[in-house]
Amino acid sequence: MSEENMIQLDLGTTAQKTTAAEKLPVVLLALDQGKYDMPRSLDELRALADANGMQAVAEVVQKRQTPEAATLLGEGKVAEARLVCQNVRAAAAIFDGELTGSQIRNLSAALQVEVLDRTLLILEIFRARATTNEGKLQTELATLRYQLPRLQGLGESMSRQGGGGGGGGGARRGAGETKLELDRRHLHHRIEHLEEKLKELEKRRGETRRARQKNNVPVVALVGYTNVGKSSLLNALCGEQIFEADMLFATLDPTARKLTLPSGLQIILVDTVGFVSRLPHHLVEAFRSTLEEAAFADVIIKVADAGDEQATEQLAVTDEVLSGLDCGDIPQLVVYNKCDTANLSSFDPDILLTSAKTGRGLPELLAKLDDVLAHRVRTLELVLPYDKLALADILRSRGSVAAEEYREDGVFYRATVKIDDLHRFEPFLV
């Protein structure tokens, strides 16, 4: 594919390699039409830029109801933005919203710096953070879907691939395809190829999911806004160290860990990709197979940041995404994490408050999960004859033993077992 027709992503990749002291200076651009909380949106955009190795050093915001078709911002505001970019020596400008290919080209020409929009910035972060094969394929697919409708606006060369002048008497072949047509055809083929690969991976994921269901292992999914501490919560509960950091999209690929509840019930705890407000539809679609871990979960834990004033809005974004995955019938728990950074007096006593950092509220969360999943286990007392002690392995591996006592007629157990295993022990109940 011709390089001039493709959106250049080198800036974000370079930014990922910079240290904290070398972050690239960028200017944030926004058009305020009164459709959403602009200060909050810019704060989030600033955090996204920081996660991509950039530092927002200035903002240029215009309030107007009707956007300028070519640049969204008016001519005077574009001129102001250019002066700001020059004064702060900005390496790029980031627009808080989606731009068309021609708008990116027009703004880049007017500002004389690289221009990214909100979606492209998120794609850059996704591309840098994806570690699994599926995550990389999903990110590439989302990027290609982003590029496809923008080829025409970004294409600098529209010359045709001439058919040549072979043959006698100056005969000419057809005019041939434009580079735009070639690039578009190439993108369509690549998208189809990626979709087929992801379908294969989704099939394998389905087989893994069916194996869990066959073994009757409950799945609990952690979902929520990015940077609310889902990975930290998983580490605190399971003792498994996965990458965690105080930044947006610190982890991208889903992670599953085993966890034993106080009742002895073993579950699979799954950490999913985080959400942001106004997450573009095609990004949700590209990561749908990953997010479907929540759709097939037995319980969904919606995590919010207790110390964030916008926690209610974060949960609204989470609910919006979950509603698109048909998760309405799945039991859901709301957990306010990072309670060590919050004023706890403002919360209702019945609300689940946790801190992955201090451990506060984790026992209450596990007990609540036990309550929700209580229909999956049963506590009983039984005496296993000495010639049936092989069943004790099932008590320990698939349940939990609270008491054990050797008697003349066998071994007494007080244990918690799964409902599916109950029939094995009914002949020996006390």
CSV table of C-alpha atoms in Angstrom, one decimal:
chain,number,residue,atom,x,y,z
A,1,MET,CA,0.0,0.0,0.0
A,2,SER,CA,1.3,3.5,-0.8
A,3,GLU,CA,2.7,5.2,2.2
A,4,GLU,CA,1.3,8.6,1.3
A,5,ASN,CA,-2.3,7.2,1.4
A,6,MET,CA,-1.9,5.8,4.8
A,7,ILE,CA,-2.4,7.5,8.2
A,8,GLN,CA,1.0,7.8,9.8
A,9,LEU,CA,1.2,6.4,13.3
A,10,ASP,CA,4.9,7.0,13.9
A,11,LEU,CA,4.3,9.8,16.3
A,12,GLY,CA,2.5,7.7,18.9
A,13,THR,CA,4.9,4.9,18.6
A,14,THR,CA,7.8,7.3,19.2
A,15,ALA,CA,6.0,8.7,22.1
A,16,GLN,CA,5.7,5.3,23.8
A,17,LYS,CA,9.5,5.1,23.8
A,18,THR,CA,10.1,8.4,25.6
A,19,THR,CA,10.8,8.6,29.3
A,20,ALA,CA,8.7,10.7,31.7
A,21,ALA,CA,11.1,13.6,31.4
A,22,GLU,CA,11.1,13.4,27.6
A,23,LYS,CA,7.3,13.4,27.0
A,24,LEU,CA,6.4,15.1,23.7
A,25,PRO,CA,4.6,18.4,24.1
A,26,VAL,CA,1.1,18.5,22.5
A,27,VAL,CA,-1.7,20.9,22.2
A,28,LEU,CA,-5.3,19.8,22.9
A,29,LEU,CA,-8.0,21.0,20.5
A,30,ALA,CA,-11.8,20.8,21.1
A,31,LEU,CA,-15.1,22.1,19.7
A,32,ASP,CA,-17.6,22.7,22.5
A,33,GLN,CA,-21.2,22.3,21.2
A,34,GLY,CA,-22.6,21.7,24.6
A,35,LYS,CA,-23.2,18.0,24.1
A,36,TYR,CA,-21.0,16.8,27.0
A,37,ASP,CA,-18.9,17.9,29.9
A,38,MET,CA,-16.0,19.6,28.1
A,39,PRO,CA,-13.6,20.1,31.1
A,40,ARG,CA,-14.1,16.4,32.1
A,41,SER,CA,-13.5,15.3,28.5
A,42,LEU,CA,-10.3,17.3,28.2
A,43,ASP,CA,-9.1,15.9,31.5
A,44,GLU,CA,-9.6,12.5,30.1
A,45,LEU,CA,-7.9,13.4,26.8
A,46,ARG,CA,-4.9,14.8,28.8
A,47,ALA,CA,-4.7,11.5,30.7
A,48,LEU,CA,-4.8,9.5,27.4
A,49,ALA,CA,-2.0,11.7,26.0
A,50,ASP,CA,0.0,11.0,29.1
A,51,ALA,CA,-0.6,7.3,28.7
A,52,ASN,CA,0.9,7.6,25.2
A,53,GLY,CA,4.1,9.3,26.3
A,54,MET,CA,2.9,12.9,25.6
A,55,GLN,CA,2.3,16.0,27.8
A,56,ALA,CA,-0.5,18.4,27.1
A,57,VAL,CA,1.0,21.9,27.5
A,58,ALA,CA,-1.9,24.0,26.1
A,59,GLU,CA,-5.6,23.8,25.1
A,60,VAL,CA,-7.5,25.6,22.4
A,61,VAL,CA,-11.3,25.3,22.7
A,62,GLN,CA,-14.0,27.0,20.6
A,63,LYS,CA,-17.6,27.2,21.6
A,64,ARG,CA,-19.9,27.2,18.5
A,65,GLN,CA,-23.0,25.3,17.5
A,66,THR,CA,-22.2,24.7,13.8
A,67,PRO,CA,-18.7,23.2,13.1
A,68,GLU,CA,-16.6,24.3,10.1
A,69,ALA,CA,-16.8,21.6,7.5
A,70,ALA,CA,-13.1,21.6,6.6
A,71,THR,CA,-11.5,22.0,10.0
A,72,LEU,CA,-14.4,21.8,12.6
A,73,LEU,CA,-12.8,24.9,14.3
A,74,GLY,CA,-13.4,28.4,12.7
A,75,GLU,CA,-10.7,30.1,10.7
A,76,GLY,CA,-9.8,32.5,13.5
A,77,LYS,CA,-9.5,29.7,16.1
A,78,VAL,CA,-7.4,27.6,13.7
A,79,ALA,CA,-5.0,30.6,13.3
A,80,GLU,CA,-4.9,31.0,17.1
A,81,ALA,CA,-4.1,27.2,17.5
A,82,ARG,CA,-1.3,27.6,15.0
A,83,LEU,CA,0.3,30.4,17.1
A,84,VAL,CA,-0.1,28.3,20.3
A,85,CYS,CA,1.6,25.3,18.6
A,86,GLN,CA,4.5,27.5,17.5
A,87,ASN,CA,4.9,29.2,20.9
A,88,VAL,CA,5.0,25.9,22.9
A,89,ARG,CA,6.9,24.1,20.2
A,90,ALA,CA,4.3,21.4,20.1
A,91,ALA,CA,5.1,18.1,18.4
A,92,ALA,CA,1.5,17.4,17.7
A,93,ALA,CA,-2.1,18.5,18.2
A,94,ILE,CA,-4.8,16.2,19.5
A,95,PHE,CA,-8.5,16.9,18.7
A,96,ASP,CA,-11.0,15.8,21.3
A,97,GLY,CA,-13.3,13.9,18.9
A,98,GLU,CA,-13.3,12.1,15.6
A,99,LEU,CA,-12.0,13.7,12.5
A,100,THR,CA,-12.4,12.8,8.8
A,101,GLY,CA,-9.4,12.2,6.7
A,102,SER,CA,-9.7,15.6,5.0
A,103,GLN,CA,-10.1,17.3,8.3
A,104,ILE,CA,-6.9,15.7,9.6
A,105,ARG,CA,-5.1,16.8,6.4
A,106,ASN,CA,-6.5,20.4,6.5
A,107,LEU,CA,-5.7,20.9,10.2
A,108,SER,CA,-2.2,19.4,9.8
A,109,ALA,CA,-1.5,21.8,6.9
A,110,ALA,CA,-2.9,24.8,8.8
A,111,LEU,CA,-1.2,24.1,12.1
A,112,GLN,CA,2.1,22.8,10.6
A,113,VAL,CA,2.2,19.9,13.1
A,114,GLU,CA,1.0,16.3,13.2
A,115,VAL,CA,-2.7,16.1,14.0
A,116,LEU,CA,-4.4,13.1,15.8
A,117,ASP,CA,-7.9,12.7,16.9
A,118,ARG,CA,-9.2,11.0,20.0
A,119,THR,CA,-9.8,7.7,18.3
A,120,LEU,CA,-6.3,7.5,16.7
A,121,LEU,CA,-4.8,8.3,20.1
A,122,ILE,CA,-6.7,5.4,21.8
A,123,LEU,CA,-5.6,3.1,18.9
A,124,GLU,CA,-2.0,4.1,19.5
A,125,ILE,CA,-2.3,3.2,23.1
A,126,PHE,CA,-4.0,-0.1,22.3
A,127,ARG,CA,-1.3,-1.0,19.8
A,128,ALA,CA,1.5,-0.3,22.2
A,129,ARG,CA,-0.2,-2.2,25.1
A,130,ALA,CA,-1.5,-5.3,23.3
A,131,THR,CA,0.6,-8.4,24.2
A,132,THR,CA,-1.4,-11.4,23.1
A,133,ASN,CA,-1.9,-12.4,19.5
A,134,GLU,CA,-5.6,-11.7,19.8
A,135,GLY,CA,-5.1,-8.3,21.2
A,136,LYS,CA,-2.7,-7.4,18.4
A,137,LEU,CA,-5.1,-8.6,15.7
A,138,GLN,CA,-8.0,-6.8,17.3
A,139,THR,CA,-6.0,-3.5,17.4
A,140,GLU,CA,-4.9,-3.9,13.8
A,141,LEU,CA,-8.5,-4.5,12.8
A,142,ALA,CA,-9.8,-1.5,14.6
A,143,THR,CA,-7.0,0.6,13.0
A,144,LEU,CA,-7.9,-0.5,9.5
A,145,ARG,CA,-11.6,0.1,10.0
A,146,TYR,CA,-10.6,3.6,11.2
A,147,GLN,CA,-8.4,4.2,8.1
A,148,LEU,CA,-10.8,2.8,5.5
A,149,PRO,CA,-13.2,5.8,5.3
A,150,ARG,CA,-10.4,8.3,5.5
A,151,LEU,CA,-8.3,7.1,2.6
A,152,GLN,CA,-9.7,9.6,0.1
A,153,GLY,CA,-9.3,12.6,2.4
A,154,LEU,CA,-5.7,11.7,3.2
A,155,GLY,CA,-4.6,10.6,-0.3
A,156,GLU,CA,-2.1,13.0,-1.7
A,157,SER,CA,-1.6,11.2,-5.0
A,158,MET,CA,-4.6,10.2,-7.0
A,159,SER,CA,-2.7,9.4,-10.2
A,160,ARG,CA,-3.8,6.4,-12.1
A,161,GLN,CA,-1.7,3.3,-12.7
A,162,GLY,CA,-1.5,3.7,-16.4
A,163,GLY,CA,-2.2,0.8,-18.7
A,164,GLY,CA,0.8,1.7,-20.9
A,165,GLY,CA,1.2,2.3,-24.6
A,166,GLY,CA,2.0,-1.2,-25.9
A,167,GLY,CA,0.8,-2.1,-29.3
A,168,GLY,CA,1.1,-0.5,-32.7
A,169,GLY,CA,-0.2,2.8,-33.8
A,170,GLY,CA,0.0,4.3,-30.3
A,171,ALA,CA,-2.6,1.9,-29.0
A,172,ARG,CA,-3.6,2.5,-25.4
A,173,ARG,CA,-4.8,0.1,-22.7
A,174,GLY,CA,-7.3,1.1,-20.1
A,175,ALA,CA,-6.6,3.9,-17.7
A,176,GLY,CA,-6.1,1.4,-14.8
A,177,GLU,CA,-6.9,1.8,-11.1
A,178,THR,CA,-6.2,4.8,-9.0
A,179,LYS,CA,-4.0,4.3,-5.9
A,180,LEU,CA,-7.0,5.0,-3.8
A,181,GLU,CA,-8.8,2.1,-5.3
A,182,LEU,CA,-5.8,-0.2,-4.8
A,183,ASP,CA,-5.4,0.9,-1.2
A,184,ARG,CA,-9.1,0.4,-0.5
A,185,ARG,CA,-9.0,-3.0,-2.1
A,186,HIS,CA,-5.9,-3.9,0.0
A,187,LEU,CA,-7.6,-2.8,3.2
A,188,HIS,CA,-10.8,-4.7,2.5
A,189,HIS,CA,-8.7,-7.9,1.9
A,190,ARG,CA,-6.7,-7.4,5.1
A,191,ILE,CA,-9.8,-6.7,7.1
A,192,GLU,CA,-11.4,-9.9,5.8
A,193,HIS,CA,-8.3,-11.8,6.7
A,194,LEU,CA,-8.2,-10.4,10.2
A,195,GLU,CA,-11.8,-11.1,10.8
A,196,GLU,CA,-11.3,-14.8,9.8
A,197,LYS,CA,-8.3,-15.1,12.2
A,198,LEU,CA,-10.3,-13.6,15.0
A,199,LYS,CA,-13.2,-15.9,14.3
A,200,GLU,CA,-10.8,-18.8,14.8
A,201,LEU,CA,-9.5,-17.4,18.1
A,202,GLU,CA,-13.1,-16.7,19.2
A,203,LYS,CA,-13.9,-20.4,18.4
A,204,ARG,CA,-11.0,-21.5,20.7
A,205,ARG,CA,-12.2,-19.1,23.4
A,206,GLY,CA,-15.7,-20.7,23.1
A,207,GLU,CA,-14.2,-24.1,23.6
A,208,THR,CA,-12.4,-22.9,26.7
A,209,ARG,CA,-15.6,-21.3,27.9
A,210,ARG,CA,-17.5,-24.6,27.4
A,211,ALA,CA,-14.8,-26.5,29.3
A,212,ARG,CA,-15.3,-24.1,32.2
A,213,GLN,CA,-19.1,-24.7,32.0
A,214,LYS,CA,-18.6,-28.5,31.8
A,215,ASN,CA,-16.5,-28.3,35.0
A,216,ASN,CA,-19.1,-26.0,36.5
A,217,VAL,CA,-16.5,-23.4,37.4
A,218,PRO,CA,-18.2,-20.0,37.9
A,219,VAL,CA,-16.7,-17.0,36.1
A,220,VAL,CA,-16.7,-13.6,37.7
A,221,ALA,CA,-15.8,-10.7,35.4
A,222,LEU,CA,-14.2,-7.4,36.5
A,223,VAL,CA,-15.5,-4.6,34.3
A,224,GLY,CA,-15.4,-0.8,34.5
A,225,TYR,CA,-13.7,2.4,33.5
A,226,THR,CA,-10.1,2.3,32.7
A,227,ASN,CA,-7.7,3.1,35.6
A,228,VAL,CA,-10.2,2.3,38.4
A,229,GLY,CA,-7.9,-0.4,39.8
A,230,LYS,CA,-9.3,-3.6,38.2
A,231,SER,CA,-5.9,-5.2,37.7
A,232,SER,CA,-4.8,-4.1,41.2
A,233,LEU,CA,-8.0,-5.7,42.6
A,234,LEU,CA,-7.3,-9.0,40.8
A,235,ASN,CA,-3.7,-9.0,42.1
A,236,ALA,CA,-4.9,-8.3,45.7
A,237,LEU,CA,-7.5,-11.1,45.5
A,238,CYS,CA,-5.5,-13.8,43.7
A,239,GLY,CA,-2.0,-13.0,44.6
A,240,GLU,CA,-1.0,-13.2,40.9
A,241,GLN,CA,1.1,-10.3,39.6
A,242,ILE,CA,-0.1,-8.8,36.4
A,243,PHE,CA,1.0,-5.3,35.2
A,244,GLU,CA,-0.7,-2.4,37.0
A,245,ALA,CA,-0.1,1.3,36.8
A,246,ASP,CA,-1.8,4.6,37.5
A,247,MET,CA,-2.6,5.4,33.9
A,248,LEU,CA,-5.4,4.8,31.4
A,249,PHE,CA,-5.3,1.4,29.6
A,250,ALA,CA,-2.4,0.1,31.7
A,251,THR,CA,-3.6,-3.4,30.7
A,252,LEU,CA,-5.4,-4.3,27.5
A,253,ASP,CA,-5.5,-8.1,27.1
A,254,PRO,CA,-7.9,-10.0,29.4
A,255,THR,CA,-6.4,-12.0,32.3
A,256,ALA,CA,-8.0,-14.9,34.1
A,257,ARG,CA,-7.0,-16.2,37.5
A,258,LYS,CA,-8.3,-18.9,39.8
A,259,LEU,CA,-9.7,-17.8,43.2
A,260,THR,CA,-11.1,-19.8,46.1
A,261,LEU,CA,-13.9,-18.2,48.0
A,262,PRO,CA,-14.3,-18.5,51.8
A,263,SER,CA,-16.9,-21.2,51.2
A,264,GLY,CA,-14.4,-23.3,49.3
A,265,LEU,CA,-16.0,-22.6,45.9
A,266,GLN,CA,-13.4,-22.2,43.2
A,267,ILE,CA,-14.1,-19.5,40.6
A,268,ILE,CA,-12.3,-17.9,37.6
A,269,LEU,CA,-11.8,-14.1,38.0
A,270,VAL,CA,-11.4,-12.3,34.7
A,271,ASP,CA,-10.0,-8.8,34.2
A,272,THR,CA,-11.3,-7.1,31.0
A,273,VAL,CA,-10.2,-4.1,29.0
A,274,GLY,CA,-11.3,-0.8,30.5
A,275,PHE,CA,-13.8,1.7,29.1
A,276,VAL,CA,-13.6,5.4,28.4
A,277,SER,CA,-16.4,7.8,27.6
A,278,ARG,CA,-17.4,8.1,24.0
A,279,LEU,CA,-15.5,5.0,23.1
A,280,PRO,CA,-15.9,4.7,19.3
A,281,HIS,CA,-18.3,2.1,18.1
A,282,HIS,CA,-15.8,0.3,15.9
A,283,LEU,CA,-13.4,-0.1,18.8
A,284,VAL,CA,-16.1,-1.7,20.9
A,285,GLU,CA,-16.9,-4.0,17.9
A,286,ALA,CA,-13.2,-4.9,17.4
A,287,PHE,CA,-12.9,-5.9,21.1
A,288,ARG,CA,-16.3,-7.5,21.3
A,289,SER,CA,-14.9,-11.0,21.6
A,290,THR,CA,-12.8,-9.9,24.6
A,291,LEU,CA,-15.6,-8.1,26.2
A,292,GLU,CA,-17.9,-11.1,25.8
A,293,GLU,CA,-16.1,-12.6,28.7
A,294,ALA,CA,-18.4,-10.4,30.7
A,295,ALA,CA,-21.4,-11.5,28.6
A,296,PHE,CA,-20.7,-15.2,29.5
A,297,ALA,CA,-19.9,-14.6,33.2
A,298,ASP,CA,-21.9,-15.9,36.1
A,299,VAL,CA,-21.4,-12.6,38.0
A,300,ILE,CA,-20.2,-9.2,36.9
A,301,ILE,CA,-18.3,-6.9,39.2
A,302,LYS,CA,-18.6,-3.3,38.1
A,303,VAL,CA,-15.7,-1.4,39.5
A,304,ALA,CA,-15.6,2.4,40.0
A,305,ASP,CA,-13.1,4.8,41.6
A,306,ALA,CA,-14.3,5.8,45.0
A,307,GLY,CA,-12.0,8.8,45.0
A,308,ASP,CA,-13.3,10.1,41.7
A,309,GLU,CA,-16.0,12.7,41.7
A,310,GLN,CA,-17.2,11.3,38.3
A,311,ALA,CA,-17.6,7.7,39.6
A,312,THR,CA,-21.4,7.8,38.8
A,313,GLU,CA,-20.6,8.9,35.2
A,314,GLN,CA,-18.0,6.1,35.0
A,315,LEU,CA,-20.6,3.5,36.0
A,316,ALA,CA,-23.0,5.0,33.4
A,317,VAL,CA,-20.3,4.4,30.7
A,318,THR,CA,-19.9,0.8,32.0
A,319,ASP,CA,-23.6,0.2,31.9
A,320,GLU,CA,-23.8,1.6,28.4
A,321,VAL,CA,-21.2,-0.8,27.1
A,322,LEU,CA,-22.7,-3.8,29.0
A,323,SER,CA,-26.1,-3.1,27.6
A,324,GLY,CA,-24.8,-3.6,24.1
A,325,LEU,CA,-23.5,-7.0,25.2
A,326,ASP,CA,-26.9,-8.2,26.5
A,327,CYS,CA,-25.7,-8.7,30.1
A,328,GLY,CA,-29.0,-7.6,31.7
A,329,ASP,CA,-29.8,-11.0,33.2
A,330,ILE,CA,-26.4,-11.6,34.8
A,331,PRO,CA,-26.1,-10.8,38.6
A,332,GLN,CA,-24.0,-7.6,39.0
A,333,LEU,CA,-22.2,-6.2,42.0
A,334,VAL,CA,-21.0,-2.5,42.2
A,335,VAL,CA,-17.7,-2.1,44.0
A,336,TYR,CA,-16.1,1.3,44.8
A,337,ASN,CA,-12.3,0.6,44.7
A,338,LYS,CA,-9.5,2.9,45.9
A,339,CYS,CA,-11.5,3.8,49.0
A,340,ASP,CA,-8.2,4.7,50.7
A,341,THR,CA,-8.3,7.9,48.6
A,342,ALA,CA,-11.9,8.8,49.3
A,343,ASN,CA,-14.1,10.5,52.0
A,344,LEU,CA,-15.9,7.4,53.2
A,345,SER,CA,-18.5,9.4,55.2
A,346,SER,CA,-20.2,10.3,51.9
A,347,PHE,CA,-21.0,6.6,51.0
A,348,ASP,CA,-23.9,4.5,52.1
A,349,PRO,CA,-22.9,1.9,54.7
A,350,ASP,CA,-24.3,-0.9,52.5
A,351,ILE,CA,-22.0,0.0,49.5
A,352,LEU,CA,-19.1,-2.3,48.9
A,353,LEU,CA,-15.9,-0.3,49.4
A,354,THR,CA,-12.5,-1.8,48.7
A,355,SER,CA,-8.9,-0.9,48.6
A,356,ALA,CA,-6.5,-3.1,46.7
A,357,LYS,CA,-3.7,-1.2,48.3
A,358,THR,CA,-4.7,-1.6,51.9
A,359,GLY,CA,-6.9,-4.7,51.6
A,360,ARG,CA,-9.9,-3.0,53.1
A,361,GLY,CA,-13.2,-4.5,52.1
A,362,LEU,CA,-11.8,-7.5,50.3
A,363,PRO,CA,-13.2,-10.0,52.8
A,364,GLU,CA,-16.6,-8.4,52.5
A,365,LEU,CA,-16.4,-8.6,48.7
A,366,LEU,CA,-15.5,-12.3,48.8
A,367,ALA,CA,-18.4,-12.9,51.3
A,368,LYS,CA,-20.7,-11.1,48.9
A,369,LEU,CA,-19.6,-13.3,46.0
A,370,ASP,CA,-20.3,-16.4,48.2
A,371,ASP,CA,-23.8,-15.1,48.8
A,372,VAL,CA,-24.5,-14.5,45.1
A,373,LEU,CA,-23.1,-18.0,44.2
A,374,ALA,CA,-24.6,-19.8,47.2
A,375,HIS,CA,-26.8,-21.8,44.9
A,376,ARG,CA,-23.7,-23.5,43.5
A,377,VAL,CA,-22.5,-25.1,46.7
A,378,ARG,CA,-23.9,-26.9,49.8
A,379,THR,CA,-22.4,-27.3,53.3
A,380,LEU,CA,-22.9,-30.8,54.7
A,381,GLU,CA,-21.7,-33.3,57.4
A,382,LEU,CA,-20.8,-36.9,56.4
A,383,VAL,CA,-18.9,-39.9,57.5
A,384,LEU,CA,-16.8,-41.6,54.8
A,385,PRO,CA,-16.0,-45.3,55.4
A,386,TYR,CA,-12.3,-46.1,55.3
A,387,ASP,CA,-12.8,-48.0,52.0
A,388,LYS,CA,-14.3,-44.8,50.5
A,389,LEU,CA,-11.7,-42.3,51.4
A,390,ALA,CA,-10.9,-41.7,47.7
A,391,LEU,CA,-13.9,-39.4,47.8
A,392,ALA,CA,-12.1,-37.2,50.2
A,393,ASP,CA,-9.9,-36.0,47.4
A,394,ILE,CA,-13.0,-34.6,45.7
A,395,LEU,CA,-14.0,-32.8,48.9
A,396,ARG,CA,-10.6,-31.0,49.0
A,397,SER,CA,-10.0,-30.4,45.2
A,398,ARG,CA,-13.5,-29.3,44.3
A,399,GLY,CA,-14.8,-28.0,47.6
A,400,SER,CA,-13.4,-27.2,51.1
A,401,VAL,CA,-13.1,-29.1,54.4
A,402,ALA,CA,-13.9,-27.2,57.6
A,403,ALA,CA,-13.6,-30.1,60.0
A,404,GLU,CA,-12.1,-33.6,60.0
A,405,GLU,CA,-12.3,-36.3,62.7
A,406,TYR,CA,-11.3,-40.0,62.6
A,407,ARG,CA,-13.9,-42.3,64.1
A,408,GLU,CA,-14.4,-46.1,64.4
A,409,ASP,CA,-16.8,-46.3,61.4
A,410,GLY,CA,-14.9,-43.9,59.2
A,411,VAL,CA,-13.8,-40.2,58.9
A,412,PHE,CA,-16.2,-37.5,59.8
A,413,TYR,CA,-16.1,-34.3,57.6
A,414,ARG,CA,-17.8,-31.0,57.7
A,415,ALA,CA,-17.4,-29.7,54.2
A,416,THR,CA,-18.7,-27.5,51.4
A,417,VAL,CA,-19.2,-29.2,48.1
A,418,LYS,CA,-20.6,-28.2,44.7
A,419,ILE,CA,-24.2,-29.0,44.0
A,420,ASP,CA,-23.0,-31.1,41.0
A,421,ASP,CA,-21.0,-33.3,43.4
A,422,LEU,CA,-23.7,-33.7,46.0
A,423,HIS,CA,-25.0,-37.1,44.7
A,424,ARG,CA,-21.5,-38.6,45.4
A,425,PHE,CA,-21.9,-38.0,49.1
A,426,GLU,CA,-25.6,-38.5,49.8
A,427,PRO,CA,-25.2,-42.1,51.0
A,428,PHE,CA,-22.8,-41.0,53.7
A,429,LEU,CA,-24.6,-38.0,55.1
A,430,VAL,CA,-25.0,-37.8,58.8
